[in-house]
mmCIF file of C-alpha atoms in Angstrom:
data_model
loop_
_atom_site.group_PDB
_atom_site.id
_atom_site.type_symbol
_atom_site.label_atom_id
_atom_site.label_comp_id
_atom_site.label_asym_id
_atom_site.label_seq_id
_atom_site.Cartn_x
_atom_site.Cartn_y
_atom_site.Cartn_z
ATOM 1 C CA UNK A 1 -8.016 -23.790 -23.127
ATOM 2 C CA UNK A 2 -7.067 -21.967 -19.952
ATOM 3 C CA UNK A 3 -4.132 -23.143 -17.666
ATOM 4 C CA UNK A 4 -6.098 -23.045 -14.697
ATOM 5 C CA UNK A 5 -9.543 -23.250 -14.440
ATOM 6 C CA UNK A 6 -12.187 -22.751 -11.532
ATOM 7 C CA UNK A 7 -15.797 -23.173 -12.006
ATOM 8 C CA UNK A 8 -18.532 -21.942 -9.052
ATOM 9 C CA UNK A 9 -16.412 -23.574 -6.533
ATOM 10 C CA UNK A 10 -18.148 -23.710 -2.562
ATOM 11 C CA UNK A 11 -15.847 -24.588 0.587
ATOM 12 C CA UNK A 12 -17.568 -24.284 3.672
ATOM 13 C CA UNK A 13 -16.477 -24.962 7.532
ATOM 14 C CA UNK A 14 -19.020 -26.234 9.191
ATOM 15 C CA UNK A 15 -22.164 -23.905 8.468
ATOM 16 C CA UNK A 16 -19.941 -21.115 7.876
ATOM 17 C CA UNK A 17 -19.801 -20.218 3.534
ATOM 18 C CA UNK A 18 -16.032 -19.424 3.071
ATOM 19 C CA UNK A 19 -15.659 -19.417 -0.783
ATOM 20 C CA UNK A 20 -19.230 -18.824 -2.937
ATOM 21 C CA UNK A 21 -19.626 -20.043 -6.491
ATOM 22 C CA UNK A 22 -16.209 -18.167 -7.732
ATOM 23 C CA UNK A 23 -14.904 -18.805 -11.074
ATOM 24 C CA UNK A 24 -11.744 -17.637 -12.343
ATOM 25 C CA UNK A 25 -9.958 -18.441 -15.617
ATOM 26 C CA UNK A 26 -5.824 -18.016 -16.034
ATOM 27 C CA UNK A 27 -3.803 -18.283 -19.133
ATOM 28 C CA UNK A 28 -0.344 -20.206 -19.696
ATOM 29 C CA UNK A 29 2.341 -18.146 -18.370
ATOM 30 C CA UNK A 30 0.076 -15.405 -16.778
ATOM 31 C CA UNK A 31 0.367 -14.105 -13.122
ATOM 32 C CA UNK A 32 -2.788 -13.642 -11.060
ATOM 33 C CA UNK A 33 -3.186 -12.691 -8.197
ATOM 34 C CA UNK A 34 -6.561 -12.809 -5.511
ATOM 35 C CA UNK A 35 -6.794 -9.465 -3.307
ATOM 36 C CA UNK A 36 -9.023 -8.318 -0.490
ATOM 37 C CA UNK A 37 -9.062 -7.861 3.203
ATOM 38 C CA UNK A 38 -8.517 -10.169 5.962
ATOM 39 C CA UNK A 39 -11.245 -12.679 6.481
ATOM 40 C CA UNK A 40 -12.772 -12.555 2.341
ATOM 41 C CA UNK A 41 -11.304 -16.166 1.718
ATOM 42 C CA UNK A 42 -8.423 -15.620 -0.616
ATOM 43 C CA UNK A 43 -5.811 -18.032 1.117
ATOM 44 C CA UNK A 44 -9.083 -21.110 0.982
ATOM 45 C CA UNK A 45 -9.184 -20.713 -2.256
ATOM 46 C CA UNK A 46 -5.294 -20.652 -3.040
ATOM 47 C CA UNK A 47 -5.194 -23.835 -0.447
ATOM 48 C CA UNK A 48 -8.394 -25.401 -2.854
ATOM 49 C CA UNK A 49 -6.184 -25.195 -5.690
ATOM 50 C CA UNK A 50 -3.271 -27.004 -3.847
ATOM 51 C CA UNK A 51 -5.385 -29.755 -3.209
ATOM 52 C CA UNK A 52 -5.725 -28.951 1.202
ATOM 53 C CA UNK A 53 -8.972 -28.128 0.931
ATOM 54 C CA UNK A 54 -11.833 -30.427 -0.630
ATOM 55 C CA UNK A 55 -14.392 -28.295 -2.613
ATOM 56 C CA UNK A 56 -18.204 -28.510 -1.271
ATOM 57 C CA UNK A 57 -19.156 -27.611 -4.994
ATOM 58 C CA UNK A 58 -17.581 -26.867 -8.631
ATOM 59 C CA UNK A 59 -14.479 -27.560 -10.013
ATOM 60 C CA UNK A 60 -11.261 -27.062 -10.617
ATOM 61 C CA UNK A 61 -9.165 -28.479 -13.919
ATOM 62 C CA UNK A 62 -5.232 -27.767 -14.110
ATOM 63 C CA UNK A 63 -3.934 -28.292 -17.894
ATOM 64 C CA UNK A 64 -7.621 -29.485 -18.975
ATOM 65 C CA UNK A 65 -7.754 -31.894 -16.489
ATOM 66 C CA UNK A 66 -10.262 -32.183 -13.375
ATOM 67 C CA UNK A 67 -8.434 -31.945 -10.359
ATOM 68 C CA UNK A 68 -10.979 -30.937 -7.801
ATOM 69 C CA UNK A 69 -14.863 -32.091 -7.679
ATOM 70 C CA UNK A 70 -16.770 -32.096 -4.103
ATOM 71 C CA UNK A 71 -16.178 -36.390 -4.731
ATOM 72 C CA UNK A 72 -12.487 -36.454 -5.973
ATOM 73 C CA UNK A 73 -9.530 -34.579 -5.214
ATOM 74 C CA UNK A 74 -6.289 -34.969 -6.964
ATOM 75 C CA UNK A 75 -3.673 -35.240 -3.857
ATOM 76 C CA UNK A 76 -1.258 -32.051 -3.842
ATOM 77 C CA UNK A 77 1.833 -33.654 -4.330
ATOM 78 C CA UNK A 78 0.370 -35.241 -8.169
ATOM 79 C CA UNK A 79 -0.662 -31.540 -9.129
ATOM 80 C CA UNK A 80 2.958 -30.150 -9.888
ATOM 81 C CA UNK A 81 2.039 -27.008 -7.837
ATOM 82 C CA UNK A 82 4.700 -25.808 -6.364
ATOM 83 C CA UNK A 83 4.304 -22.669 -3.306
ATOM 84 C CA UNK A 84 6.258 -19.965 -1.757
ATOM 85 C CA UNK A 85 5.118 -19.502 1.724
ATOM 86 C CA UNK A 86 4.793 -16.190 4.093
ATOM 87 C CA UNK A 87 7.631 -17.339 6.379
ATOM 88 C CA UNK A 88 9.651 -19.218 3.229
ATOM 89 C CA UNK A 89 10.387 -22.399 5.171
ATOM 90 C CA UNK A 90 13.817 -22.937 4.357
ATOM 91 C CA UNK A 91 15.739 -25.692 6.308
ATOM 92 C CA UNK A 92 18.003 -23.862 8.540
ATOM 93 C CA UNK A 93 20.619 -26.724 8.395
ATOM 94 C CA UNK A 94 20.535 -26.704 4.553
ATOM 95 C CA UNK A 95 22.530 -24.572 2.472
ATOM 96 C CA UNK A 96 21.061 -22.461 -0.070
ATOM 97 C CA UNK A 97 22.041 -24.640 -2.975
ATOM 98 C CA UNK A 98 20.539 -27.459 -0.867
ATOM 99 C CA UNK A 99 17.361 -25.767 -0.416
ATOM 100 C CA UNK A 100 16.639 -25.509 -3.880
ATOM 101 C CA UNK A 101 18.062 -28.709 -4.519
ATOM 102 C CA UNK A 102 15.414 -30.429 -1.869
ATOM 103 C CA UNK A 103 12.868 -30.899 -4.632
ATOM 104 C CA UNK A 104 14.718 -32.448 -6.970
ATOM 105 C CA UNK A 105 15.244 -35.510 -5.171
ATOM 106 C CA UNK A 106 14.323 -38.000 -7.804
ATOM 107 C CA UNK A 107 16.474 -36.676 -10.341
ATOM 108 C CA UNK A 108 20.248 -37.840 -10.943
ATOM 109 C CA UNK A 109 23.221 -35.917 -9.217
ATOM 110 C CA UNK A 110 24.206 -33.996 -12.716
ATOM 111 C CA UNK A 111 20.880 -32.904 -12.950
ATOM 112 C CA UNK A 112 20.733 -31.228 -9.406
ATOM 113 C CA UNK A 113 23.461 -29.342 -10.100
ATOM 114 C CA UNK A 114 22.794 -27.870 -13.033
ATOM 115 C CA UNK A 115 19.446 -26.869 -12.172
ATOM 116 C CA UNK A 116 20.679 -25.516 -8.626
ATOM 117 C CA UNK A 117 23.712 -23.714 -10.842
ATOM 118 C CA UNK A 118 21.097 -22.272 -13.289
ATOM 119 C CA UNK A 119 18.119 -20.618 -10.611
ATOM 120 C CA UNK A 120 21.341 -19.465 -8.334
ATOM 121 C CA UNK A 121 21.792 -17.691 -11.375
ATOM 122 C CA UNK A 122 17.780 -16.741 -12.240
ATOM 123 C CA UNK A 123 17.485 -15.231 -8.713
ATOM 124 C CA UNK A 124 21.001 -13.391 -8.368
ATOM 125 C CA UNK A 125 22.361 -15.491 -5.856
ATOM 126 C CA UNK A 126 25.495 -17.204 -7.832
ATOM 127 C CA UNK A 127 27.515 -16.698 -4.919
ATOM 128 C CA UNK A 128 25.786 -17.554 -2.173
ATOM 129 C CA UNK A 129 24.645 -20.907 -2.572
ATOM 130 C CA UNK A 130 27.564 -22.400 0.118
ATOM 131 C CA UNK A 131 25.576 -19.654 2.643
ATOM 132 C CA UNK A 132 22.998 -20.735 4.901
ATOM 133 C CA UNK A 133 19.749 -19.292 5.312
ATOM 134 C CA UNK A 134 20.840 -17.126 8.737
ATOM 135 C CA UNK A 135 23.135 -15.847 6.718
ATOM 136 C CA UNK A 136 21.075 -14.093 4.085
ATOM 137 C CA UNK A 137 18.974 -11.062 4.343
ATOM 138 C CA UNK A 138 15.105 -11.686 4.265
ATOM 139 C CA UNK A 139 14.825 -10.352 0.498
ATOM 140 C CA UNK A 140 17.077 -13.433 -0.449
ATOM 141 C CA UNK A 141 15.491 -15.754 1.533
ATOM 142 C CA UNK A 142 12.515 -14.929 -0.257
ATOM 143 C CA UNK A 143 14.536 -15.477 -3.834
ATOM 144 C CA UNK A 144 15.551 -18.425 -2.708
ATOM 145 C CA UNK A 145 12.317 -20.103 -1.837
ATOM 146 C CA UNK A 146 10.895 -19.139 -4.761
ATOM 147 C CA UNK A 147 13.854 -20.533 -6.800
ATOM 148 C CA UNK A 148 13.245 -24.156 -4.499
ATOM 149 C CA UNK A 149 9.242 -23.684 -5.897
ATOM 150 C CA UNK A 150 9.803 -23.129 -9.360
ATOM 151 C CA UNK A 151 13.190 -25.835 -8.967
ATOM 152 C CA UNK A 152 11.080 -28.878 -10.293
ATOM 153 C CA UNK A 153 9.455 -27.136 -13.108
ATOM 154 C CA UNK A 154 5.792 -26.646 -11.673
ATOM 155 C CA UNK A 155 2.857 -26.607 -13.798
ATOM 156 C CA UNK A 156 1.740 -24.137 -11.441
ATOM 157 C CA UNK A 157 3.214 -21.483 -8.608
ATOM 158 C CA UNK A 158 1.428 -20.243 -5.826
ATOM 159 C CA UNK A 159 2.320 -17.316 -3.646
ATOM 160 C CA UNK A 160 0.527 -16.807 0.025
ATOM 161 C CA UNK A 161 1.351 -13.515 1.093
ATOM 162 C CA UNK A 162 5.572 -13.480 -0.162
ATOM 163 C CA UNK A 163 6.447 -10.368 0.982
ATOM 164 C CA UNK A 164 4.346 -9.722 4.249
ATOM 165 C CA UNK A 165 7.706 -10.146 6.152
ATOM 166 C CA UNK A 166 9.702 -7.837 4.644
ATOM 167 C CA UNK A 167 10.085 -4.073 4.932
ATOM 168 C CA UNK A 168 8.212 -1.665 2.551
ATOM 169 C CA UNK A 169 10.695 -0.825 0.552
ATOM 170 C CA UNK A 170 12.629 -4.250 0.266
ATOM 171 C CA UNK A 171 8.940 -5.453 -0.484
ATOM 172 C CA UNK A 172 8.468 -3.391 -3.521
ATOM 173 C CA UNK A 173 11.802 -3.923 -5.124
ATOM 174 C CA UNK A 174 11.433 -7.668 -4.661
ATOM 175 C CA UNK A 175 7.561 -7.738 -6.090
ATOM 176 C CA UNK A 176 9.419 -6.742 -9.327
ATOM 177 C CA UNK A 177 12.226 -9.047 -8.899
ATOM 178 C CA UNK A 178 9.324 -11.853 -8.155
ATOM 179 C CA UNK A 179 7.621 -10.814 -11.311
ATOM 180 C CA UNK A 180 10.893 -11.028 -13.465
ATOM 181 C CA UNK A 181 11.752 -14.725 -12.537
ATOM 182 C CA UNK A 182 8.290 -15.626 -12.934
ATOM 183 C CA UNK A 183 7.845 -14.732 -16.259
ATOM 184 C CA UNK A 184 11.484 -15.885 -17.643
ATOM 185 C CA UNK A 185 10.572 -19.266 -16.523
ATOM 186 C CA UNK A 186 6.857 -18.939 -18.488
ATOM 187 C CA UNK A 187 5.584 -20.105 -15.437
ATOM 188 C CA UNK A 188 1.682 -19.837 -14.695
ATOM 189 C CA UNK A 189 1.144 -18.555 -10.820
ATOM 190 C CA UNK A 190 -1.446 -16.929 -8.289
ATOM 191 C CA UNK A 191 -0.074 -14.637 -5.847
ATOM 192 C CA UNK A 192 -2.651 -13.765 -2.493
ATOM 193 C CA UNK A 193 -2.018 -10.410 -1.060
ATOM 194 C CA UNK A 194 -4.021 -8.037 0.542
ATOM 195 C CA UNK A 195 -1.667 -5.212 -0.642
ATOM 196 C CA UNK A 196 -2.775 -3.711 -3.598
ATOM 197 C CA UNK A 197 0.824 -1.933 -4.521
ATOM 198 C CA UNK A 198 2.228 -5.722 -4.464
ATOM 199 C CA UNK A 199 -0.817 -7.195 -6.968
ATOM 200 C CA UNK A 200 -0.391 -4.128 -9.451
ATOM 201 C CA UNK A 201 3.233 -4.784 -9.523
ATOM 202 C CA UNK A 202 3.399 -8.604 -9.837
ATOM 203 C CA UNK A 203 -0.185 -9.738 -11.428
ATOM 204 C CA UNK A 204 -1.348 -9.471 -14.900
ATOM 205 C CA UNK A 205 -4.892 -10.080 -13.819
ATOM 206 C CA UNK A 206 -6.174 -9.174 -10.263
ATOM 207 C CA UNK A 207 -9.765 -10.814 -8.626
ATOM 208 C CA UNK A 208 -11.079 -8.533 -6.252
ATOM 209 C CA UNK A 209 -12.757 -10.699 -3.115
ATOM 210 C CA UNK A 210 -15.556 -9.980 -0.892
ATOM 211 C CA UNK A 211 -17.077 -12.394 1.533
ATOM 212 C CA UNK A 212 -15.790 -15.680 -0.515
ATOM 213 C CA UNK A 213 -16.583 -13.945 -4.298
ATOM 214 C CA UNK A 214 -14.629 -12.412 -7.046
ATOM 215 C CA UNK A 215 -16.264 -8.847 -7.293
ATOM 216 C CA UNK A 216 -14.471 -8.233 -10.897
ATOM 217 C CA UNK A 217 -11.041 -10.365 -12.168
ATOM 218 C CA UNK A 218 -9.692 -7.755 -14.633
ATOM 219 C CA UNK A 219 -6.290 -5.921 -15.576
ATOM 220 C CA UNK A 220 -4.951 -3.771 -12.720
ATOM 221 C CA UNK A 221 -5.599 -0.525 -15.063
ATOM 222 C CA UNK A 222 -9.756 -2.037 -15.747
ATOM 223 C CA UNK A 223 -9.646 -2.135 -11.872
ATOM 224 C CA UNK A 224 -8.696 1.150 -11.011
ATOM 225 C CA UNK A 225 -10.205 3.435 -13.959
ATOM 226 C CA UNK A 226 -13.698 0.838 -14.332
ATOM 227 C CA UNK A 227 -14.233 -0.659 -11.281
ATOM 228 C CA UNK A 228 -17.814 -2.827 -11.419
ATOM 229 C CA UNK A 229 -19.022 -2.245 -7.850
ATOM 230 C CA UNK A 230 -18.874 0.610 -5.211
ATOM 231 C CA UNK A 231 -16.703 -2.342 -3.181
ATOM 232 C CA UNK A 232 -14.401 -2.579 -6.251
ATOM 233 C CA UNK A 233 -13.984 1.485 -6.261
ATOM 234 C CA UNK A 234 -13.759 1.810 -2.792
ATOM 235 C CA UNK A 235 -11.237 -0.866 -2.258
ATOM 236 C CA UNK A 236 -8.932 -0.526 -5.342
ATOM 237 C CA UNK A 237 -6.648 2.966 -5.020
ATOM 238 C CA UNK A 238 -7.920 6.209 -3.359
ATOM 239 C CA UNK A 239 -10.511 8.437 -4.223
ATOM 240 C CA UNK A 240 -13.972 10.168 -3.154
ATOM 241 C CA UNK A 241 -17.540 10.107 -3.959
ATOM 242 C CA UNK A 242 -18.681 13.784 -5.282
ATOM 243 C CA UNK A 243 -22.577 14.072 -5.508
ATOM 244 C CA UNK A 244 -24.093 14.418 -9.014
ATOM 245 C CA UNK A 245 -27.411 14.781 -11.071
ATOM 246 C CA UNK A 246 -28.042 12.586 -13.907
ATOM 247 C CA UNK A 247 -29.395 15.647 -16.414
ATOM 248 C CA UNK A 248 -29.795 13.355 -19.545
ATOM 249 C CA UNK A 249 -28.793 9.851 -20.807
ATOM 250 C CA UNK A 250 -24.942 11.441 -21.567
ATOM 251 C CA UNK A 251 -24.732 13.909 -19.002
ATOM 252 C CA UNK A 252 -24.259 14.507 -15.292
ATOM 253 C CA UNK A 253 -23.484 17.561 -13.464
ATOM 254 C CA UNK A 254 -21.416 18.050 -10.312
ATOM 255 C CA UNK A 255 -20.315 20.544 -8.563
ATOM 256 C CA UNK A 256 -17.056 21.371 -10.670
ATOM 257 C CA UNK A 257 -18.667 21.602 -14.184
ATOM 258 C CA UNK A 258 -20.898 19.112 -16.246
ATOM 259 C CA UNK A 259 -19.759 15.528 -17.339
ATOM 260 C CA UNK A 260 -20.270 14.354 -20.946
ATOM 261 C CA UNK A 261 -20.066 10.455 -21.002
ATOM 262 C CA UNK A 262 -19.427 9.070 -24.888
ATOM 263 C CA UNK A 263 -21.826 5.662 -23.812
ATOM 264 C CA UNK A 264 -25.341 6.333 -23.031
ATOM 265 C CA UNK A 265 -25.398 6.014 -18.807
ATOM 266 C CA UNK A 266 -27.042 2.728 -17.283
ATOM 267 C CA UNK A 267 -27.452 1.972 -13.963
ATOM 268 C CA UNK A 268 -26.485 -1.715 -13.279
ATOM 269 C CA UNK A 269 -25.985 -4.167 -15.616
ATOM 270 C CA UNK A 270 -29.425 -5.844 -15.958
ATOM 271 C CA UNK A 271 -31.674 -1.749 -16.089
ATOM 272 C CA UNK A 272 -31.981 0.338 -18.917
ATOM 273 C CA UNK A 273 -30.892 4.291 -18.864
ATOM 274 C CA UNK A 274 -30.857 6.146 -15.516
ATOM 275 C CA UNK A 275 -33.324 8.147 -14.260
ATOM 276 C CA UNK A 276 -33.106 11.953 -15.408
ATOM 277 C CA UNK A 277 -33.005 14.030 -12.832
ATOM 278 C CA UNK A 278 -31.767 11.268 -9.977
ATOM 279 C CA UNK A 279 -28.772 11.717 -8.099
ATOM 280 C CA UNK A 280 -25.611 9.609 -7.774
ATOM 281 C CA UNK A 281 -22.326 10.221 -6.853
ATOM 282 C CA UNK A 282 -19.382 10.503 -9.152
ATOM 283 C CA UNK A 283 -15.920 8.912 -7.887
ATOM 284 C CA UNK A 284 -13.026 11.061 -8.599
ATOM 285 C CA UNK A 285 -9.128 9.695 -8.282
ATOM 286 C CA UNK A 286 -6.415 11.999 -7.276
ATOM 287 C CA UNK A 287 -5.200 12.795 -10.581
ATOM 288 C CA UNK A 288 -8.641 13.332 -12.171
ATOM 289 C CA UNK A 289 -7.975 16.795 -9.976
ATOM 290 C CA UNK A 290 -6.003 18.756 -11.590
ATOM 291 C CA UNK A 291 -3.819 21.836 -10.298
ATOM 292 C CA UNK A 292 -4.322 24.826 -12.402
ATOM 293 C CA UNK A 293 -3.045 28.554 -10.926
ATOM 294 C CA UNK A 294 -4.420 29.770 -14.103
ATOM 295 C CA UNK A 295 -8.121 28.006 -13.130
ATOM 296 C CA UNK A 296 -10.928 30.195 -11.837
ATOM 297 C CA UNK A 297 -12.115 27.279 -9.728
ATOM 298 C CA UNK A 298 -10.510 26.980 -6.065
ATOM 299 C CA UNK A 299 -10.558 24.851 -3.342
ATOM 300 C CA UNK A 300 -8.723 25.314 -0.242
ATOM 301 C CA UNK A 301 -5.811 23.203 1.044
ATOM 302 C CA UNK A 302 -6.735 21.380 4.326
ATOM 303 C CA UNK A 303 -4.575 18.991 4.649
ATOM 304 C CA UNK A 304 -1.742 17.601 2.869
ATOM 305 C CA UNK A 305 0.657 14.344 2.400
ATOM 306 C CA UNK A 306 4.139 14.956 1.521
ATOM 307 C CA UNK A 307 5.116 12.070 -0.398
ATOM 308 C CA UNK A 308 8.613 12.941 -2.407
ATOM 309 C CA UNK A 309 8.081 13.635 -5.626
ATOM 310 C CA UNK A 310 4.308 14.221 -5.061
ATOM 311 C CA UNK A 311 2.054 15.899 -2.521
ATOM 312 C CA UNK A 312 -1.134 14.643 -2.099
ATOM 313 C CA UNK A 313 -3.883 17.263 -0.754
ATOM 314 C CA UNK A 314 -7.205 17.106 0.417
ATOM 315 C CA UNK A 315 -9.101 20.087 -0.870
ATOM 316 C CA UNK A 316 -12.165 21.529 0.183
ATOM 317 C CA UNK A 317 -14.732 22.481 -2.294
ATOM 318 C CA UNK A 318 -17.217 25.983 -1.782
ATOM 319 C CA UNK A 319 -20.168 23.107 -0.324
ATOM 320 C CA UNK A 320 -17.753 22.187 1.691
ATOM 321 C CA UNK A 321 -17.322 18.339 0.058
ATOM 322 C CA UNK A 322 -13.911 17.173 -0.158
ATOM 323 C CA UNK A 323 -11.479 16.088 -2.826
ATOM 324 C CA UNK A 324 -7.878 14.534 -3.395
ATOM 325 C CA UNK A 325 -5.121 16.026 -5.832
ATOM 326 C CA UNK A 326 -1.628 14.672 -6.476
ATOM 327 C CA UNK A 327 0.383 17.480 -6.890
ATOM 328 C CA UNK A 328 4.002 17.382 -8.213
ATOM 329 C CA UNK A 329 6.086 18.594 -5.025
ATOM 330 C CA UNK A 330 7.354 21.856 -6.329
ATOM 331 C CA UNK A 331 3.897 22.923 -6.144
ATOM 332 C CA UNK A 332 4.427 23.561 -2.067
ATOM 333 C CA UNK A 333 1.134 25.190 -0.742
ATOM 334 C CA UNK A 334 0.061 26.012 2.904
ATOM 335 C CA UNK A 335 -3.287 24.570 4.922
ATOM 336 C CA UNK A 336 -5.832 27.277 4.365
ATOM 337 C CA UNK A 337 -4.657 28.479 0.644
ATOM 338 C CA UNK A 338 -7.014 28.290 -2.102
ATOM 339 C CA UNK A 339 -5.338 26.609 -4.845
ATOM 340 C CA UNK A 340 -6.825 26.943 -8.527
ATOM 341 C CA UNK A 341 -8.177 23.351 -9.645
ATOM 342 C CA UNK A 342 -9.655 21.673 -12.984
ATOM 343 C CA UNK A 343 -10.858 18.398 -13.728
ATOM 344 C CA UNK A 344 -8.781 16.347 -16.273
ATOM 345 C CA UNK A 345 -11.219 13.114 -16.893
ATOM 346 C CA UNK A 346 -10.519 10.134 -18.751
ATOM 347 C CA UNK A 347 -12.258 7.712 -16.953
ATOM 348 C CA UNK A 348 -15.352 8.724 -14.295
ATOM 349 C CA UNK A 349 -17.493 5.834 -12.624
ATOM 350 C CA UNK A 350 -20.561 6.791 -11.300
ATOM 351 C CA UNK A 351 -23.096 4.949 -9.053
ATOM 352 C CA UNK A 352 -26.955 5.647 -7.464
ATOM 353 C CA UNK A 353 -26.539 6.752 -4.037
ATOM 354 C CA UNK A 354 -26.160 3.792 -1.381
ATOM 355 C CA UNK A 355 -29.772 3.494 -0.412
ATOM 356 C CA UNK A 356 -30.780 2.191 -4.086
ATOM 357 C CA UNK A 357 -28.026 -0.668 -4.029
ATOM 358 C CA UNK A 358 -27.674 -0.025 -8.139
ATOM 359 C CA UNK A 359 -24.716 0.495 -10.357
ATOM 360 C CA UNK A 360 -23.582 2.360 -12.851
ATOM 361 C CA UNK A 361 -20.978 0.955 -15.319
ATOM 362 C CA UNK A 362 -17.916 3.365 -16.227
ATOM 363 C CA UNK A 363 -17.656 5.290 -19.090
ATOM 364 C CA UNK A 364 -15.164 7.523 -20.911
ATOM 365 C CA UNK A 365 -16.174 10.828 -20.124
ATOM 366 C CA UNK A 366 -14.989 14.537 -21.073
ATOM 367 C CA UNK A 367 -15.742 17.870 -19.189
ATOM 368 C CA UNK A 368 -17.386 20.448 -20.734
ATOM 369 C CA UNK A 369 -16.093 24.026 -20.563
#
């Protein structure tokens, strides 16, 4: 039985569909975490599960039971949910001990304490809980509101956009802290984001939404290598689209060399085998390109990212399409060089071109020689 369960769930405003029969299922003690753009309904459903929002149509059940039908809602403060806001919402004239402390009102003085005493501890902030909340960085104000969430032992944690006020940096060191208190206290939780660096590094499973739907809910690595849709690929990591021809059920050729897939190819989920001969384009990451001096194919540096230990380039190809390569940074090249290139292919998705609207699933694929 899943922890958390939503089944085809509607919530509209007025005549205006927010959230569209989306289903999601979450284990005991798992993190996931909704992701998309501005505007695709992730925070409306995060604010369904707390019980703000009543559902139009579906369910949701928390622990087995119903908690949310288009006739009954559960109210918020029965579902043991607890949240971490974007602008934590500490009390300025509390201390940090007292913060946490604020939800554990109904439990004895001894109790407080030691609960305070042990997530001062969980969160690294044993000596700071006299402090007040001016007098903390914003990467500890965070850790403390999440300790004052998780403080009454929640059946469930949500997370609307943590980390949006912090610095890059801070933000990715803390989305590892986040994930590291979460899971010591086995505690089941949804994180919203529209950052895709902060879902990979705090969420076990990730739903991918588009205009009030999950597109795919699947493990960060599924999302990246075997993304379902063209919005999926598009939206999940960088990459390009190189044109292809289908030249058998296992085979498709692009420009850099022919593709041998292990599956048979299908286009969509509900066709049979693609059309030999049709075209479709081929979506290549940066590390499916593969610098190679020793390579007799070239492409010519146009523009590049320094990034540390890595250089990402755009290359241009002899047609004059365009790919990405991550490049380890000793590898130092100039615009205009022709660098040699090969492809090194674990994972290729595929898909018709745009104006047929159909799929192709992703398959393991190796290059042939």
């Amino acid at each position: 039985m899943s922890h958390l369960q939503l089944d085809d769930i509607d919530l509209a405003f007025g005549k205006h569909s927010v959230v569209r029969k989306l289903s999601l299922r979450l284990e005991k003690g798992s993190i996931g975490c909704l992701l998309g753009p501005s505007g695709c309904g992730k925070t409306t459903v995060l604010r369904c599960i707390a019980g703000f929002e009543r559902l139009a149509g579906g369910q949701i059940l928390l622990d087995g039971n119903i908690v949310s039908t288009p006739e009954h809602s559960l109210a918020p403060e029965r579902r043991r949910i607890g949240m971490v806001f974007q602008d934590y919402a500490l009390f300025p004239h509390l201390s940090v001990a007292d913060n946490i402390a604020f939800g554990l009102r109904g439990e004895n003085a001894a109790s407080r304490r030691e609960r305070v005493t042990e997530l001062l501890g969980l969160v690294g902030l044993a000596e700071h809980g006299t402090k007040y909340p001016h007098e903390i960085s914003g990467g500890q104000q965070q850790r403390v509101a999440l300790a004052r969430a998780l403080a009454p032992r929640p059946s469930l944690l949500l997370l609307d956009e943590p980390f949006s006020n912090l610095d890059v940096e801070l933000r990715e060191r803390l989305s590892y802290e986040v994930r590291d208190i979460i899971k010591a206290t086995n505690t089941t939780a949804i994180l919203v984001t529209h950052d895709q660096h902060e879902a990979f590094a705090v969420a076990d499973e990730i739903g991918i939404m588009h205009e009030g739907r999950i597109q795919q809910w699947d493990t960060p690595y599924n999302l990246y290598h075997k993304p379902v849709n063209r919005f999926v690929a598009d939206f999940i990591g960088q990459g390009v689209f190189l044109r292809g021809r289908v030249l058998n059920d296992r085979q498709v050729r692009v420009e850099l060399g022919i593709l041998n897939s292990a599956l048979p190819l299908v286009c969509g989920e509900d066709c049979g085998g693609c059309a030999h001969g049709s075209d479709v384009d081929v979506l290549l990451r940066p590390d499916d390109i593969v610098h190679d001096d020793d390579s007799p194919l070239k492409a010519e540096v146009v523009h590049k990212a320094f990034r540390g230990a890595d250089i990402l380039y755009t290359l241009r190809l002899d047609s004059g399409a365009r790919v990405l390569s991550l490049v380890q940074s000793h590898h130092n090249h100039a615009i205009g060089e022709h660098i040699g290139i090969r492809l090194g292919v674990d994972h290729v998705v595929t898909f018709q071109d745009e104006s047929t609207g159909l799929n192709m699933v992703a398959h393991p694929l190796a290059l042939t020689a």
